[in-house]
Amino acid sequence: MYVQRRHGGFTLLELLLLLGMIGVLAMVGLPSLMDTLERMNVNSASRTFTSALSLARSEAVKRGRDVVVCASTNGTDCAVSSWASGWIVFIDANGDADGATGSVDAGDTIIRVFDQRSGLAVTTAPATNLLTYDNRGFGRMGSLRTFTICPLDGTAANARQVEVSVAGRARVITTGVACS
């Protein structure tokens, strides 16, 4: 006796239903995923900036010299630009760094270059493009400095602030941050 076997597989209707369900799940989950990626990018930038400030502070004490953190577009010199373009940490051997182009001269030594952070806007209050630490690790800021790191879409829930005290200590603020 001949027994007919049914071959396994999916019908066209079953495949279309499956694709429809995957599409609906993607539409629901994609905004949440994008928000999470944005928040991770801002968190990473704020922690990297805080570590750059800590590096500058510790190097100033270790080397007994002024160490500067400044905004940089090319990784070799300070530039009057956005901190989102990147920043550098360098030893200011002759104390002439003012944050303008030409601040890093022949006697200065670049300790580390931090690359551009894409997809972010960084604002400072008061406006500054350089922070200096003296040989005791204290900041020469004269006042509290606040760096606000926001995603380009301006979502305040994902924004972070790095607050640098007069003494030079940095801390990250995660709540109550407003993007301008």
PDB file of C-alpha atoms in Angstrom:
ATOM      1  CA  MET A   1       0.000   0.000   0.000  1.00  0.00           C
ATOM      2  CA  TYR A   2       1.235   3.431  -0.949  1.00  0.00           C
ATOM      3  CA  VAL A   3       1.227   6.119   1.799  1.00  0.00           C
ATOM      4  CA  GLN A   4       1.392   9.702   0.681  1.00  0.00           C
ATOM      5  CA  ARG A   5       3.689  11.819   2.795  1.00  0.00           C
ATOM      6  CA  ARG A   6       3.079  15.482   3.414  1.00  0.00           C
ATOM      7  CA  HIS A   7       6.135  17.611   2.772  1.00  0.00           C
ATOM      8  CA  GLY A   8       6.937  20.213   5.490  1.00  0.00           C
ATOM      9  CA  GLY A   9       7.144  23.916   4.722  1.00  0.00           C
ATOM     10  CA  PHE A  10       5.308  27.208   4.938  1.00  0.00           C
ATOM     11  CA  THR A  11       2.563  28.490   2.737  1.00  0.00           C
ATOM     12  CA  LEU A  12       2.735  31.919   1.164  1.00  0.00           C
ATOM     13  CA  LEU A  13       0.068  33.180   3.535  1.00  0.00           C
ATOM     14  CA  GLU A  14       2.022  32.020   6.590  1.00  0.00           C
ATOM     15  CA  LEU A  15       5.169  33.761   5.347  1.00  0.00           C
ATOM     16  CA  LEU A  16       3.292  37.025   4.712  1.00  0.00           C
ATOM     17  CA  LEU A  17       1.783  36.935   8.203  1.00  0.00           C
ATOM     18  CA  LEU A  18       5.213  36.344   9.711  1.00  0.00           C
ATOM     19  CA  LEU A  19       6.715  39.255   7.776  1.00  0.00           C
ATOM     20  CA  GLY A  20       3.831  41.476   8.889  1.00  0.00           C
ATOM     21  CA  MET A  21       4.406  40.597  12.550  1.00  0.00           C
ATOM     22  CA  ILE A  22       8.148  41.260  12.228  1.00  0.00           C
ATOM     23  CA  GLY A  23       7.371  44.648  10.651  1.00  0.00           C
ATOM     24  CA  VAL A  24       5.023  45.639  13.475  1.00  0.00           C
ATOM     25  CA  LEU A  25       7.558  44.594  16.122  1.00  0.00           C
ATOM     26  CA  ALA A  26      10.298  46.574  14.361  1.00  0.00           C
ATOM     27  CA  MET A  27       8.112  49.703  14.236  1.00  0.00           C
ATOM     28  CA  VAL A  28       7.391  49.418  17.943  1.00  0.00           C
ATOM     29  CA  GLY A  29      10.933  48.603  19.033  1.00  0.00           C
ATOM     30  CA  LEU A  30      13.026  50.826  16.748  1.00  0.00           C
ATOM     31  CA  PRO A  31      12.384  54.158  18.525  1.00  0.00           C
ATOM     32  CA  SER A  32      13.302  52.587  21.841  1.00  0.00           C
ATOM     33  CA  LEU A  33      16.475  51.127  20.350  1.00  0.00           C
ATOM     34  CA  MET A  34      17.460  54.491  18.830  1.00  0.00           C
ATOM     35  CA  ASP A  35      16.856  56.221  22.165  1.00  0.00           C
ATOM     36  CA  THR A  36      19.049  53.678  23.943  1.00  0.00           C
ATOM     37  CA  LEU A  37      21.864  54.099  21.412  1.00  0.00           C
ATOM     38  CA  GLU A  38      21.640  57.885  21.738  1.00  0.00           C
ATOM     39  CA  ARG A  39      21.796  57.706  25.541  1.00  0.00           C
ATOM     40  CA  MET A  40      24.801  55.366  25.363  1.00  0.00           C
ATOM     41  CA  ASN A  41      26.618  57.779  23.031  1.00  0.00           C
ATOM     42  CA  VAL A  42      26.030  60.729  25.394  1.00  0.00           C
ATOM     43  CA  ASN A  43      27.071  58.661  28.439  1.00  0.00           C
ATOM     44  CA  SER A  44      30.235  57.584  26.667  1.00  0.00           C
ATOM     45  CA  ALA A  45      31.114  61.158  25.722  1.00  0.00           C
ATOM     46  CA  SER A  46      30.545  62.474  29.249  1.00  0.00           C
ATOM     47  CA  ARG A  47      32.675  59.725  30.787  1.00  0.00           C
ATOM     48  CA  THR A  48      35.427  60.217  28.231  1.00  0.00           C
ATOM     49  CA  PHE A  49      35.470  63.955  28.902  1.00  0.00           C
ATOM     50  CA  THR A  50      35.558  63.364  32.674  1.00  0.00           C
ATOM     51  CA  SER A  51      38.448  60.924  32.251  1.00  0.00           C
ATOM     52  CA  ALA A  52      40.319  63.521  30.155  1.00  0.00           C
ATOM     53  CA  LEU A  53      39.930  66.033  32.975  1.00  0.00           C
ATOM     54  CA  SER A  54      41.123  63.475  35.529  1.00  0.00           C
ATOM     55  CA  LEU A  55      44.094  62.653  33.311  1.00  0.00           C
ATOM     56  CA  ALA A  56      45.012  66.327  33.028  1.00  0.00           C
ATOM     57  CA  ARG A  57      44.709  66.837  36.757  1.00  0.00           C
ATOM     58  CA  SER A  58      46.827  63.825  37.681  1.00  0.00           C
ATOM     59  CA  GLU A  59      49.464  64.632  35.049  1.00  0.00           C
ATOM     60  CA  ALA A  60      49.728  68.202  36.389  1.00  0.00           C
ATOM     61  CA  VAL A  61      50.497  66.863  39.855  1.00  0.00           C
ATOM     62  CA  LYS A  62      52.791  64.093  38.608  1.00  0.00           C
ATOM     63  CA  ARG A  63      54.849  66.341  36.332  1.00  0.00           C
ATOM     64  CA  GLY A  64      54.684  69.478  38.478  1.00  0.00           C
ATOM     65  CA  ARG A  65      53.627  71.609  35.497  1.00  0.00           C
ATOM     66  CA  ASP A  66      50.534  73.213  34.051  1.00  0.00           C
ATOM     67  CA  VAL A  67      48.437  70.800  32.017  1.00  0.00           C
ATOM     68  CA  VAL A  68      45.720  72.044  29.678  1.00  0.00           C
ATOM     69  CA  VAL A  69      42.596  70.474  28.199  1.00  0.00           C
ATOM     70  CA  CYS A  70      41.341  72.367  25.167  1.00  0.00           C
ATOM     71  CA  ALA A  71      38.923  71.968  22.279  1.00  0.00           C
ATOM     72  CA  SER A  72      40.709  70.841  19.129  1.00  0.00           C
ATOM     73  CA  THR A  73      39.631  70.142  15.589  1.00  0.00           C
ATOM     74  CA  ASN A  74      42.909  68.674  14.341  1.00  0.00           C
ATOM     75  CA  GLY A  75      44.371  66.945  17.409  1.00  0.00           C
ATOM     76  CA  THR A  76      47.566  69.019  17.294  1.00  0.00           C
ATOM     77  CA  ASP A  77      46.487  72.469  18.458  1.00  0.00           C
ATOM     78  CA  CYS A  78      43.719  74.282  20.311  1.00  0.00           C
ATOM     79  CA  ALA A  79      41.004  75.820  18.214  1.00  0.00           C
ATOM     80  CA  VAL A  80      38.122  78.082  18.980  1.00  0.00           C
ATOM     81  CA  SER A  81      35.551  75.467  18.182  1.00  0.00           C
ATOM     82  CA  SER A  82      33.022  73.133  19.637  1.00  0.00           C
ATOM     83  CA  TRP A  83      34.177  70.576  22.165  1.00  0.00           C
ATOM     84  CA  ALA A  84      32.272  68.018  20.083  1.00  0.00           C
ATOM     85  CA  SER A  85      35.066  68.322  17.490  1.00  0.00           C
ATOM     86  CA  GLY A  86      37.428  66.673  19.962  1.00  0.00           C
ATOM     87  CA  TRP A  87      39.893  67.809  22.568  1.00  0.00           C
ATOM     88  CA  ILE A  88      43.525  67.401  23.576  1.00  0.00           C
ATOM     89  CA  VAL A  89      45.418  67.203  26.846  1.00  0.00           C
ATOM     90  CA  PHE A  90      48.885  68.764  26.774  1.00  0.00           C
ATOM     91  CA  ILE A  91      51.652  70.071  29.021  1.00  0.00           C
ATOM     92  CA  ASP A  92      51.894  73.855  28.760  1.00  0.00           C
ATOM     93  CA  ALA A  93      55.632  74.244  29.284  1.00  0.00           C
ATOM     94  CA  ASN A  94      55.775  78.042  29.085  1.00  0.00           C
ATOM     95  CA  GLY A  95      52.317  78.962  30.446  1.00  0.00           C
ATOM     96  CA  ASP A  96      51.137  80.728  27.304  1.00  0.00           C
ATOM     97  CA  ALA A  97      48.090  78.590  26.438  1.00  0.00           C
ATOM     98  CA  ASP A  98      45.008  80.729  25.958  1.00  0.00           C
ATOM     99  CA  GLY A  99      42.863  78.363  23.903  1.00  0.00           C
ATOM    100  CA  ALA A 100      43.457  80.176  20.636  1.00  0.00           C
ATOM    101  CA  THR A 101      45.103  78.641  17.603  1.00  0.00           C
ATOM    102  CA  GLY A 102      48.815  78.448  18.309  1.00  0.00           C
ATOM    103  CA  SER A 103      48.407  77.568  21.993  1.00  0.00           C
ATOM    104  CA  VAL A 104      50.401  74.368  21.551  1.00  0.00           C
ATOM    105  CA  ASP A 105      53.907  75.475  20.659  1.00  0.00           C
ATOM    106  CA  ALA A 106      57.320  73.844  20.283  1.00  0.00           C
ATOM    107  CA  GLY A 107      57.979  73.370  24.008  1.00  0.00           C
ATOM    108  CA  ASP A 108      54.611  71.810  24.792  1.00  0.00           C
ATOM    109  CA  THR A 109      53.935  68.082  24.862  1.00  0.00           C
ATOM    110  CA  ILE A 110      50.623  66.561  23.815  1.00  0.00           C
ATOM    111  CA  ILE A 111      49.693  63.809  26.254  1.00  0.00           C
ATOM    112  CA  ARG A 112      46.544  62.511  24.617  1.00  0.00           C
ATOM    113  CA  VAL A 113      44.160  63.309  21.767  1.00  0.00           C
ATOM    114  CA  PHE A 114      40.431  62.644  22.107  1.00  0.00           C
ATOM    115  CA  ASP A 115      38.580  62.251  18.822  1.00  0.00           C
ATOM    116  CA  GLN A 116      35.429  63.911  17.599  1.00  0.00           C
ATOM    117  CA  ARG A 117      32.127  62.749  19.042  1.00  0.00           C
ATOM    118  CA  SER A 118      29.635  62.522  16.187  1.00  0.00           C
ATOM    119  CA  GLY A 119      25.948  63.120  16.750  1.00  0.00           C
ATOM    120  CA  LEU A 120      26.461  65.370  19.772  1.00  0.00           C
ATOM    121  CA  ALA A 121      26.343  69.042  20.611  1.00  0.00           C
ATOM    122  CA  VAL A 122      28.541  70.316  23.443  1.00  0.00           C
ATOM    123  CA  THR A 123      27.955  73.728  25.004  1.00  0.00           C
ATOM    124  CA  THR A 124      29.811  75.400  27.859  1.00  0.00           C
ATOM    125  CA  ALA A 125      28.778  77.896  30.506  1.00  0.00           C
ATOM    126  CA  PRO A 126      30.541  80.228  30.760  1.00  0.00           C
ATOM    127  CA  ALA A 127      31.872  79.823  27.227  1.00  0.00           C
ATOM    128  CA  THR A 128      35.410  78.478  27.202  1.00  0.00           C
ATOM    129  CA  ASN A 129      37.597  76.362  24.994  1.00  0.00           C
ATOM    130  CA  LEU A 130      40.311  75.560  27.518  1.00  0.00           C
ATOM    131  CA  LEU A 131      40.772  74.326  31.092  1.00  0.00           C
ATOM    132  CA  THR A 132      44.121  74.582  32.888  1.00  0.00           C
ATOM    133  CA  TYR A 133      45.337  72.608  35.907  1.00  0.00           C
ATOM    134  CA  ASP A 134      48.286  73.837  37.975  1.00  0.00           C
ATOM    135  CA  ASN A 135      51.072  71.738  39.499  1.00  0.00           C
ATOM    136  CA  ARG A 136      48.942  71.026  42.593  1.00  0.00           C
ATOM    137  CA  GLY A 137      46.017  69.705  40.526  1.00  0.00           C
ATOM    138  CA  PHE A 138      43.803  72.732  41.059  1.00  0.00           C
ATOM    139  CA  GLY A 139      41.903  74.276  38.216  1.00  0.00           C
ATOM    140  CA  ARG A 140      42.665  77.792  37.076  1.00  0.00           C
ATOM    141  CA  MET A 141      39.102  78.311  35.953  1.00  0.00           C
ATOM    142  CA  GLY A 142      38.149  81.040  38.434  1.00  0.00           C
ATOM    143  CA  SER A 143      34.540  79.855  38.417  1.00  0.00           C
ATOM    144  CA  LEU A 144      32.395  76.777  38.005  1.00  0.00           C
ATOM    145  CA  ARG A 145      32.354  75.457  34.408  1.00  0.00           C
ATOM    146  CA  THR A 146      29.496  73.431  33.002  1.00  0.00           C
ATOM    147  CA  PHE A 147      29.705  71.364  29.833  1.00  0.00           C
ATOM    148  CA  THR A 148      26.320  70.236  28.511  1.00  0.00           C
ATOM    149  CA  ILE A 149      26.411  67.236  26.189  1.00  0.00           C
ATOM    150  CA  CYS A 150      23.219  66.783  24.171  1.00  0.00           C
ATOM    151  CA  PRO A 151      22.235  64.551  21.280  1.00  0.00           C
ATOM    152  CA  LEU A 152      21.645  66.486  18.069  1.00  0.00           C
ATOM    153  CA  ASP A 153      17.888  65.946  18.291  1.00  0.00           C
ATOM    154  CA  GLY A 154      17.885  67.790  21.636  1.00  0.00           C
ATOM    155  CA  THR A 155      16.335  65.042  23.761  1.00  0.00           C
ATOM    156  CA  ALA A 156      16.858  66.368  27.292  1.00  0.00           C
ATOM    157  CA  ALA A 157      16.262  62.931  28.853  1.00  0.00           C
ATOM    158  CA  ASN A 158      19.462  61.712  27.188  1.00  0.00           C
ATOM    159  CA  ALA A 159      21.549  64.821  27.940  1.00  0.00           C
ATOM    160  CA  ARG A 160      24.356  64.954  30.497  1.00  0.00           C
ATOM    161  CA  GLN A 161      26.316  67.748  32.138  1.00  0.00           C
ATOM    162  CA  VAL A 162      29.916  67.648  33.248  1.00  0.00           C
ATOM    163  CA  GLU A 163      30.416  70.165  36.000  1.00  0.00           C
ATOM    164  CA  VAL A 164      33.988  71.263  36.755  1.00  0.00           C
ATOM    165  CA  SER A 165      34.406  72.911  40.140  1.00  0.00           C
ATOM    166  CA  VAL A 166      36.753  75.797  40.869  1.00  0.00           C
ATOM    167  CA  ALA A 167      39.116  73.259  42.435  1.00  0.00           C
ATOM    168  CA  GLY A 168      39.110  71.300  39.154  1.00  0.00           C
ATOM    169  CA  ARG A 169      37.060  68.280  40.128  1.00  0.00           C
ATOM    170  CA  ALA A 170      34.615  67.005  37.546  1.00  0.00           C
ATOM    171  CA  ARG A 171      31.304  65.271  38.094  1.00  0.00           C
ATOM    172  CA  VAL A 172      28.595  64.065  35.734  1.00  0.00           C
ATOM    173  CA  ILE A 173      25.017  65.263  36.259  1.00  0.00           C
ATOM    174  CA  THR A 174      22.345  63.016  34.754  1.00  0.00           C
ATOM    175  CA  THR A 175      19.066  64.583  35.852  1.00  0.00           C
ATOM    176  CA  GLY A 176      17.521  67.955  35.229  1.00  0.00           C
ATOM    177  CA  VAL A 177      19.697  68.719  32.219  1.00  0.00           C
ATOM    178  CA  ALA A 178      18.213  70.962  29.538  1.00  0.00           C
ATOM    179  CA  CYS A 179      19.412  71.184  25.951  1.00  0.00           C
ATOM    180  CA  SER A 180      19.409  74.605  24.358  1.00  0.00           C
TER     181      SER A 180
END
